[in-house]
Short mmCIF file of C-alpha atoms and ligand atoms in Angstrom, two decimals:
data_model
loop_
_atom_site.label_atom_id
_atom_site.label_comp_id
_atom_site.label_asym_id
_atom_site.label_seq_id
_atom_site.Cartn_x
_atom_site.Cartn_y
_atom_site.Cartn_z
CA MET A 504 -87.19 -40.92 -2.04
CA THR A 505 -84.52 -38.21 -1.74
CA THR A 506 -81.73 -38.62 -4.20
CA ARG A 507 -78.35 -36.97 -3.86
CA ALA A 508 -75.62 -36.34 -6.40
CA GLY A 509 -72.36 -34.46 -6.59
CA PHE A 510 -68.66 -34.40 -7.30
CA VAL A 511 -65.91 -35.71 -5.05
CA ALA A 512 -62.38 -34.73 -6.12
CA LEU A 513 -59.45 -36.93 -5.08
CA ILE A 514 -56.28 -34.89 -4.71
CA GLY A 515 -52.80 -35.52 -3.35
CA GLU A 516 -49.16 -35.93 -4.24
CA PRO A 517 -48.24 -38.09 -7.22
CA ASN A 518 -48.45 -41.78 -6.31
CA ALA A 519 -50.75 -41.21 -3.31
CA GLY A 520 -53.19 -43.80 -4.67
CA LYS A 521 -55.90 -41.55 -6.12
CA SER A 522 -56.48 -43.59 -9.25
CA THR A 523 -56.44 -46.83 -7.28
CA LEU A 524 -59.13 -45.42 -5.00
CA LEU A 525 -61.24 -44.17 -7.92
CA ASN A 526 -61.15 -47.60 -9.54
CA ARG A 527 -62.08 -49.31 -6.31
CA MET A 528 -64.96 -46.93 -5.66
CA VAL A 529 -66.30 -47.45 -9.17
CA GLY A 530 -65.59 -51.18 -9.25
CA ALA A 531 -63.80 -51.09 -12.60
CA LYS A 532 -60.52 -49.89 -13.98
CA VAL A 533 -61.39 -46.47 -15.33
CA SER A 534 -58.11 -44.71 -14.54
CA ILE A 535 -54.64 -46.12 -15.16
CA VAL A 536 -52.34 -47.00 -12.26
CA THR A 537 -48.58 -47.51 -12.08
CA HIS A 538 -45.96 -47.53 -9.32
CA LYS A 539 -44.42 -44.41 -10.92
CA VAL A 540 -45.27 -40.80 -10.15
CA GLN A 541 -47.30 -38.56 -12.48
CA THR A 542 -49.23 -41.35 -14.12
CA THR A 543 -52.56 -39.52 -14.37
CA ARG A 544 -52.44 -36.46 -16.62
CA ALA A 545 -56.01 -35.16 -16.70
CA ARG A 546 -59.21 -35.29 -14.68
CA ILE A 547 -60.93 -38.64 -14.96
CA ARG A 548 -64.48 -39.09 -13.74
CA GLY A 549 -65.86 -42.33 -12.37
CA VAL A 550 -69.41 -42.81 -11.11
CA ALA A 551 -70.37 -44.82 -8.02
CA MET A 552 -73.83 -45.44 -6.54
CA GLU A 553 -74.29 -45.56 -2.78
CA GLY A 554 -77.91 -46.05 -1.76
CA GLU A 555 -79.84 -43.16 -3.25
CA SER A 556 -76.66 -41.12 -3.76
CA GLN A 557 -74.70 -40.87 -6.96
CA ILE A 558 -71.08 -40.00 -6.26
CA VAL A 559 -69.10 -38.70 -9.21
CA PHE A 560 -65.47 -39.24 -8.28
CA VAL A 561 -62.94 -37.03 -9.99
CA ASP A 562 -59.44 -38.47 -10.18
CA THR A 563 -56.84 -35.74 -10.66
CA PRO A 564 -53.15 -35.55 -11.61
CA GLY A 565 -50.80 -35.49 -8.64
CA LEU A 566 -49.85 -32.11 -7.18
CA PHE A 567 -46.14 -31.33 -7.43
CA GLN A 568 -43.82 -28.47 -8.33
CA PRO A 569 -44.29 -28.17 -12.08
CA ARG A 570 -41.39 -27.52 -14.44
CA ARG A 571 -42.68 -28.10 -17.95
CA ARG A 572 -45.78 -26.78 -19.70
CA LEU A 573 -47.37 -30.23 -19.39
CA ASP A 574 -46.67 -30.31 -15.65
CA ARG A 575 -48.26 -26.91 -15.16
CA ALA A 576 -51.35 -27.92 -17.14
CA MET A 577 -51.64 -31.08 -15.04
CA VAL A 578 -51.36 -29.26 -11.73
CA ALA A 579 -53.87 -26.64 -12.89
CA ALA A 580 -56.27 -29.43 -13.86
CA ALA A 581 -55.91 -30.95 -10.40
CA TRP A 582 -56.61 -27.74 -8.48
CA GLY A 583 -59.42 -26.93 -10.91
CA GLY A 584 -60.98 -30.31 -10.17
CA ALA A 585 -60.84 -29.58 -6.45
CA ALA A 586 -62.34 -26.11 -6.84
CA ASP A 587 -65.27 -27.50 -8.85
CA ALA A 588 -66.10 -30.32 -6.45
CA ASP A 589 -68.68 -30.53 -3.66
CA VAL A 590 -66.28 -32.50 -1.50
CA VAL A 591 -62.49 -32.87 -1.71
CA VAL A 592 -60.57 -35.83 -0.35
CA LEU A 593 -56.89 -35.16 0.29
CA MET A 594 -54.95 -38.41 0.11
CA VAL A 595 -51.72 -38.70 2.08
CA GLU A 596 -49.46 -41.74 2.11
CA ALA A 597 -49.26 -43.23 5.61
CA HIS A 598 -45.64 -44.34 5.33
CA ARG A 599 -44.39 -41.02 3.91
CA GLY A 600 -46.28 -38.72 6.24
CA ILE A 601 -46.05 -34.95 5.96
CA THR A 602 -43.61 -34.39 3.14
CA GLU A 603 -42.73 -30.98 1.69
CA GLY A 604 -45.16 -31.75 -1.08
CA VAL A 605 -47.96 -32.41 1.40
CA GLU A 606 -47.15 -29.16 3.18
CA ARG A 607 -47.51 -27.22 -0.05
CA ILE A 608 -50.86 -28.87 -0.73
CA LEU A 609 -52.06 -27.98 2.78
CA GLU A 610 -51.25 -24.34 2.01
CA GLY A 611 -53.16 -24.59 -1.26
CA LEU A 612 -56.23 -25.93 0.54
CA GLU A 613 -56.78 -22.49 2.06
CA ASN A 614 -57.74 -21.23 -1.42
CA ILE A 615 -60.37 -23.86 -2.11
CA GLY A 616 -61.73 -24.58 1.37
CA GLU A 617 -64.61 -22.19 1.08
CA GLY A 618 -67.89 -23.70 -0.09
CA ARG A 619 -66.83 -27.33 0.15
CA LYS A 620 -65.91 -29.94 2.70
CA ILE A 621 -62.38 -31.25 2.71
CA ALA A 622 -61.72 -34.67 4.17
CA LEU A 623 -58.43 -36.38 4.85
CA ALA A 624 -57.76 -39.94 3.73
CA ILE A 625 -54.56 -41.48 5.00
CA ASN A 626 -53.88 -44.17 2.42
CA LYS A 627 -51.67 -47.28 2.30
CA ILE A 628 -52.31 -48.08 5.94
CA ASP A 629 -51.32 -51.65 5.09
CA ARG A 630 -47.74 -50.38 5.01
CA VAL A 631 -47.48 -49.00 8.57
CA GLN A 632 -48.02 -49.89 12.21
CA SER A 633 -51.23 -48.50 13.65
CA GLU A 634 -49.37 -46.28 16.18
CA VAL A 635 -48.03 -44.21 13.30
CA LEU A 636 -51.55 -43.40 12.15
CA LEU A 637 -52.66 -41.73 15.35
CA GLY A 638 -49.71 -39.35 15.34
CA LEU A 639 -50.10 -38.54 11.67
CA THR A 640 -53.84 -37.92 12.03
CA LYS A 641 -53.18 -35.53 14.89
CA ASP A 642 -50.40 -33.65 13.08
CA LEU A 643 -52.38 -33.24 9.89
CA ASN A 644 -55.50 -32.06 11.70
CA GLU A 645 -53.46 -29.48 13.55
CA ARG A 646 -52.39 -28.04 10.22
CA TYR A 647 -55.79 -28.05 8.57
CA ALA A 648 -59.30 -28.38 10.00
CA PHE A 649 -60.44 -31.40 8.01
CA ALA A 650 -64.15 -32.23 8.03
CA ASP A 651 -63.22 -35.82 8.92
CA THR A 652 -60.30 -38.23 8.75
CA PHE A 653 -60.33 -41.72 7.21
CA MET A 654 -57.69 -44.40 7.33
CA ILE A 655 -57.78 -46.52 4.25
CA SER A 656 -55.99 -48.88 1.96
CA ALA A 657 -57.22 -48.18 -1.55
CA GLU A 658 -55.42 -51.28 -2.75
CA LYS A 659 -56.66 -53.72 -0.12
CA GLY A 660 -60.03 -52.04 0.28
CA TYR A 661 -59.72 -51.32 4.01
CA GLY A 662 -61.92 -48.43 5.18
CA VAL A 663 -63.17 -47.71 1.69
CA ASP A 664 -66.84 -48.57 2.26
CA HIS A 665 -66.92 -46.36 5.32
CA LEU A 666 -65.44 -43.45 3.34
CA ARG A 667 -67.92 -43.96 0.50
CA GLY A 668 -70.84 -43.99 2.96
CA TRP A 669 -69.67 -40.74 4.52
CA LEU A 670 -69.16 -39.08 1.13
CA ALA A 671 -72.65 -40.06 -0.01
CA GLU A 672 -74.15 -38.24 2.98
CA GLN A 673 -72.23 -35.02 2.24
CA LEU A 674 -73.59 -34.56 -1.27
CA PRO A 675 -76.39 -32.08 -2.02
CA GLU A 676 -79.91 -33.32 -2.65
CA GLY A 677 -80.74 -33.44 -6.32
CA PRO A 678 -81.26 -35.66 -9.34
CA TRP A 679 -78.53 -38.02 -10.49
CA LEU A 680 -76.10 -36.61 -13.03
CA TYR A 681 -75.49 -39.80 -15.01
CA PRO A 682 -77.59 -42.85 -15.94
CA GLU A 683 -77.53 -45.30 -13.05
CA ASP A 684 -75.44 -47.88 -14.92
CA GLN A 685 -72.81 -45.52 -16.27
CA ILE A 686 -69.38 -45.76 -14.62
CA ALA A 687 -67.19 -43.41 -16.70
CA ASP A 688 -67.57 -40.52 -19.08
CA LEU A 689 -64.19 -40.48 -20.76
CA PRO A 690 -64.55 -41.25 -24.47
CA MET A 691 -63.57 -44.86 -25.26
CA ARG A 692 -60.80 -43.69 -27.59
CA MET A 693 -59.17 -41.87 -24.68
CA ILE A 694 -59.52 -44.81 -22.30
CA ALA A 695 -57.92 -46.99 -24.96
CA ALA A 696 -55.01 -44.54 -25.38
CA GLU A 697 -54.52 -44.45 -21.61
CA MET A 698 -54.33 -48.23 -21.42
CA THR A 699 -51.49 -48.21 -23.94
CA ARG A 700 -49.75 -45.39 -22.07
CA GLU A 701 -49.99 -47.42 -18.86
CA LYS A 702 -48.26 -50.39 -20.47
CA LEU A 703 -45.57 -48.09 -21.91
CA THR A 704 -45.02 -46.45 -18.53
CA LEU A 705 -44.60 -49.85 -16.88
CA ARG A 706 -42.02 -51.01 -19.45
CA LEU A 707 -39.96 -47.91 -20.12
CA HIS A 708 -37.42 -46.47 -17.72
CA GLN A 709 -36.37 -43.11 -16.32
CA GLU A 710 -37.75 -40.06 -18.12
CA LEU A 711 -39.13 -41.76 -21.19
CA PRO A 712 -42.71 -42.26 -19.92
CA TYR A 713 -42.87 -38.51 -19.28
CA GLN A 714 -41.75 -37.67 -22.79
CA LEU A 715 -44.36 -39.53 -24.75
CA THR A 716 -48.09 -39.37 -25.34
CA VAL A 717 -50.55 -41.77 -26.93
CA GLU A 718 -53.50 -40.91 -29.15
CA THR A 719 -56.16 -43.07 -30.74
CA GLU A 720 -56.14 -42.15 -34.42
CA ASN A 721 -58.80 -44.43 -35.76
CA TRP A 722 -61.48 -46.75 -34.39
CA GLU A 723 -63.27 -49.05 -36.71
CA GLU A 724 -66.18 -51.28 -35.78
CA ARG A 725 -65.91 -54.48 -37.78
CA LYS A 726 -68.83 -56.55 -39.01
CA ASP A 727 -67.67 -59.56 -36.98
CA GLY A 728 -68.15 -57.53 -33.79
CA SER A 729 -64.46 -56.79 -33.23
CA ALA A 730 -62.86 -53.35 -33.09
CA LYS A 731 -59.81 -52.24 -35.06
CA ILE A 732 -57.96 -49.53 -33.18
CA ASP A 733 -55.01 -47.53 -34.53
CA GLN A 734 -52.93 -45.55 -32.08
CA LEU A 735 -50.01 -43.18 -32.42
CA ILE A 736 -47.26 -42.91 -29.82
CA TYR A 737 -45.57 -39.53 -30.00
CA VAL A 738 -41.97 -39.41 -28.79
CA MET A 739 -39.47 -36.56 -28.86
CA ARG A 740 -36.37 -38.09 -30.38
CA ASP A 741 -35.22 -40.76 -32.80
CA GLY A 742 -33.42 -42.50 -29.96
CA HIS A 743 -36.66 -42.69 -28.02
CA LYS A 744 -38.39 -44.29 -30.96
CA GLY A 745 -35.76 -47.01 -30.99
CA ILE A 746 -36.24 -47.68 -27.29
CA VAL A 747 -40.03 -47.83 -27.57
CA LEU A 748 -39.77 -50.28 -30.46
CA GLY A 749 -37.11 -52.33 -28.68
CA LYS A 750 -34.80 -54.92 -30.13
CA ARG A 751 -36.53 -56.46 -33.14
CA GLY A 752 -39.70 -54.66 -32.07
CA GLU A 753 -39.99 -56.71 -28.90
CA THR A 754 -40.94 -53.86 -26.59
CA ILE A 755 -43.73 -52.44 -28.69
CA LYS A 756 -45.03 -55.94 -29.31
CA ALA A 757 -45.25 -56.68 -25.59
CA VAL A 758 -46.91 -53.31 -24.94
CA SER A 759 -49.40 -53.91 -27.69
CA GLN A 760 -50.29 -57.38 -26.42
CA ALA A 761 -50.77 -56.20 -22.86
CA ALA A 762 -52.88 -53.20 -23.88
CA ARG A 763 -54.97 -55.29 -26.24
CA ALA A 764 -55.69 -57.90 -23.57
CA GLU A 765 -56.93 -55.21 -21.22
CA LEU A 766 -59.01 -53.52 -23.89
CA GLU A 767 -60.63 -56.82 -24.81
CA GLU A 768 -61.57 -57.38 -21.19
CA PHE A 769 -62.94 -53.85 -20.85
CA LEU A 770 -64.94 -53.98 -24.09
CA ASP A 771 -65.78 -57.67 -23.76
CA ARG A 772 -64.99 -58.34 -27.43
CA LYS A 773 -62.11 -58.91 -29.78
CA VAL A 774 -59.72 -56.03 -30.46
CA HIS A 775 -57.11 -55.53 -33.16
CA LEU A 776 -54.66 -52.95 -31.89
CA PHE A 777 -52.09 -51.31 -34.13
CA LEU A 778 -49.42 -49.07 -32.63
CA GLN A 779 -47.20 -46.69 -34.54
CA VAL A 780 -44.38 -44.58 -33.11
CA LYS A 781 -43.88 -41.08 -34.44
CA VAL A 782 -41.02 -38.69 -33.63
CA ARG A 783 -42.40 -35.25 -32.84
CA PRO A 784 -39.71 -33.15 -31.10
CA ASN A 785 -42.18 -30.44 -30.13
CA TRP A 786 -45.28 -32.33 -29.08
CA LEU A 787 -45.09 -30.88 -25.56
CA GLU A 788 -45.70 -27.43 -27.08
CA GLU A 789 -48.60 -28.39 -29.36
CA SER A 790 -52.07 -27.41 -28.19
CA GLU A 791 -53.73 -30.29 -30.04
CA ARG A 792 -51.79 -32.81 -27.97
CA TYR A 793 -53.23 -31.20 -24.82
CA SER A 794 -56.83 -31.28 -26.00
CA GLU A 795 -56.34 -34.94 -26.92
CA MET A 796 -55.21 -35.57 -23.33
CA GLY A 797 -58.16 -33.65 -21.91
CA LEU A 798 -55.98 -30.75 -20.72
CA ASP A 799 -56.17 -27.02 -21.31
CA PHE A 800 -53.10 -25.85 -23.25
CA LYS A 801 -53.43 -22.31 -21.85
CA ASP A 802 -53.15 -23.65 -18.29
CA GLY A 803 -49.55 -24.48 -19.10
CA ASN A 804 -48.59 -20.86 -19.68
N1 GTP B 1407 -49.41 -50.76 -0.38
C1 GTP B 1407 -50.33 -50.00 -0.99
N2 GTP B 1407 -50.10 -49.53 -2.22
C2 GTP B 1407 -51.06 -48.76 -2.79
C3 GTP B 1407 -52.27 -48.44 -2.13
N3 GTP B 1407 -52.98 -47.65 -2.95
C4 GTP B 1407 -52.26 -47.50 -4.07
N4 GTP B 1407 -51.09 -48.17 -4.00
C5 GTP B 1407 -50.02 -48.24 -5.00
O1 GTP B 1407 -49.44 -46.96 -5.16
C6 GTP B 1407 -49.01 -46.77 -6.51
C7 GTP B 1407 -49.60 -45.50 -7.08
O2 GTP B 1407 -51.00 -45.66 -7.22
P1 GTP B 1407 -51.86 -44.69 -8.15
O3 GTP B 1407 -53.29 -45.01 -7.90
O4 GTP B 1407 -51.37 -44.76 -9.57
O5 GTP B 1407 -51.48 -43.28 -7.53
P2 GTP B 1407 -51.95 -41.83 -8.02
O6 GTP B 1407 -52.16 -41.01 -6.81
O7 GTP B 1407 -53.11 -41.94 -8.96
O8 GTP B 1407 -50.65 -41.32 -8.80
P3 GTP B 1407 -50.53 -40.18 -9.97
O9 GTP B 1407 -51.53 -40.49 -11.02
O10 GTP B 1407 -49.13 -40.33 -10.42
O11 GTP B 1407 -50.78 -38.86 -9.29
C8 GTP B 1407 -49.42 -48.03 -7.27
O12 GTP B 1407 -48.32 -48.89 -7.34
C9 GTP B 1407 -50.52 -48.61 -6.38
O13 GTP B 1407 -50.64 -50.01 -6.52
C10 GTP B 1407 -52.49 -48.98 -0.82
O14 GTP B 1407 -53.51 -48.78 -0.19
N5 GTP B 1407 -51.48 -49.74 -0.30
MG1 MG B 1408 -53.32 -41.38 -10.88
#
């Protein structure tokens, strides 16, 4: 029996559907998903088995023109994930086509193309007519010599099995990198913080989701089998704290309930979740916040 194993990085513009695809490939929600851009902040690994191949998918933050230190660290993490992978899948949204952002990514591919295969996945094909896809496939392949092109819907699952089968064949022969039943390697405290950040991102408007971070402060295993989890939400201003709490604490209560329900499902046991909001004007410039997110502070320089 020949086993194969390796890393497949999913890259693309923010909102392309990378995290949705990772979750579908793994068969569990490992990476958070929202309809807003810049949801994922660090590399998130998810493990999928395909026959005798173990595919370690690496979800990455979206690639965009960074402005802040956090943005730069995110973009560096994404390109770093691509450069470390055996295979890279560039995801492009079918209905948006070749945007300026996609063009910049295509230029960037020249730097990482050596030593790895790069495939194209046109995602969200459920949103367009099939004629569009042929033209887009042709245009994109004229701009970069992709190893292969796949048309998928990460959300509906179209074309995903075919892509996974192809990826499994591209990986180098070798022993598996994770136990066969492992699906993620992010520490549970980070997954829990991400779940809360997802619920905050879904509820809060405009810039606020981009100006906060969530950390798990304490995790206590209780004798009755439940877990008591304390999390801190860092915001930048007093006004932001008020918005996160909401009128009579309604917003934070709804966030807490939604995050707790998801955590209970993920852990398959009872969870007591306690959220606290802390004003920290400078958290975007604190290296500890970056290591808690799984990012390299120096990348933001
Ligand atoms: N219609 C449709 N929507 C999709 C598809 N795949 C993902 N989406 C939606 O696109 C939005 C963004 O999905 P994500 O998986 O968070 O995108 P991402 O590339 O991880 O985004 P960032 O983390 O911000 O870089 C969500 O609302 C998804 O439900 C698809 O195949 N079809
Ligand atoms: Mg994402």
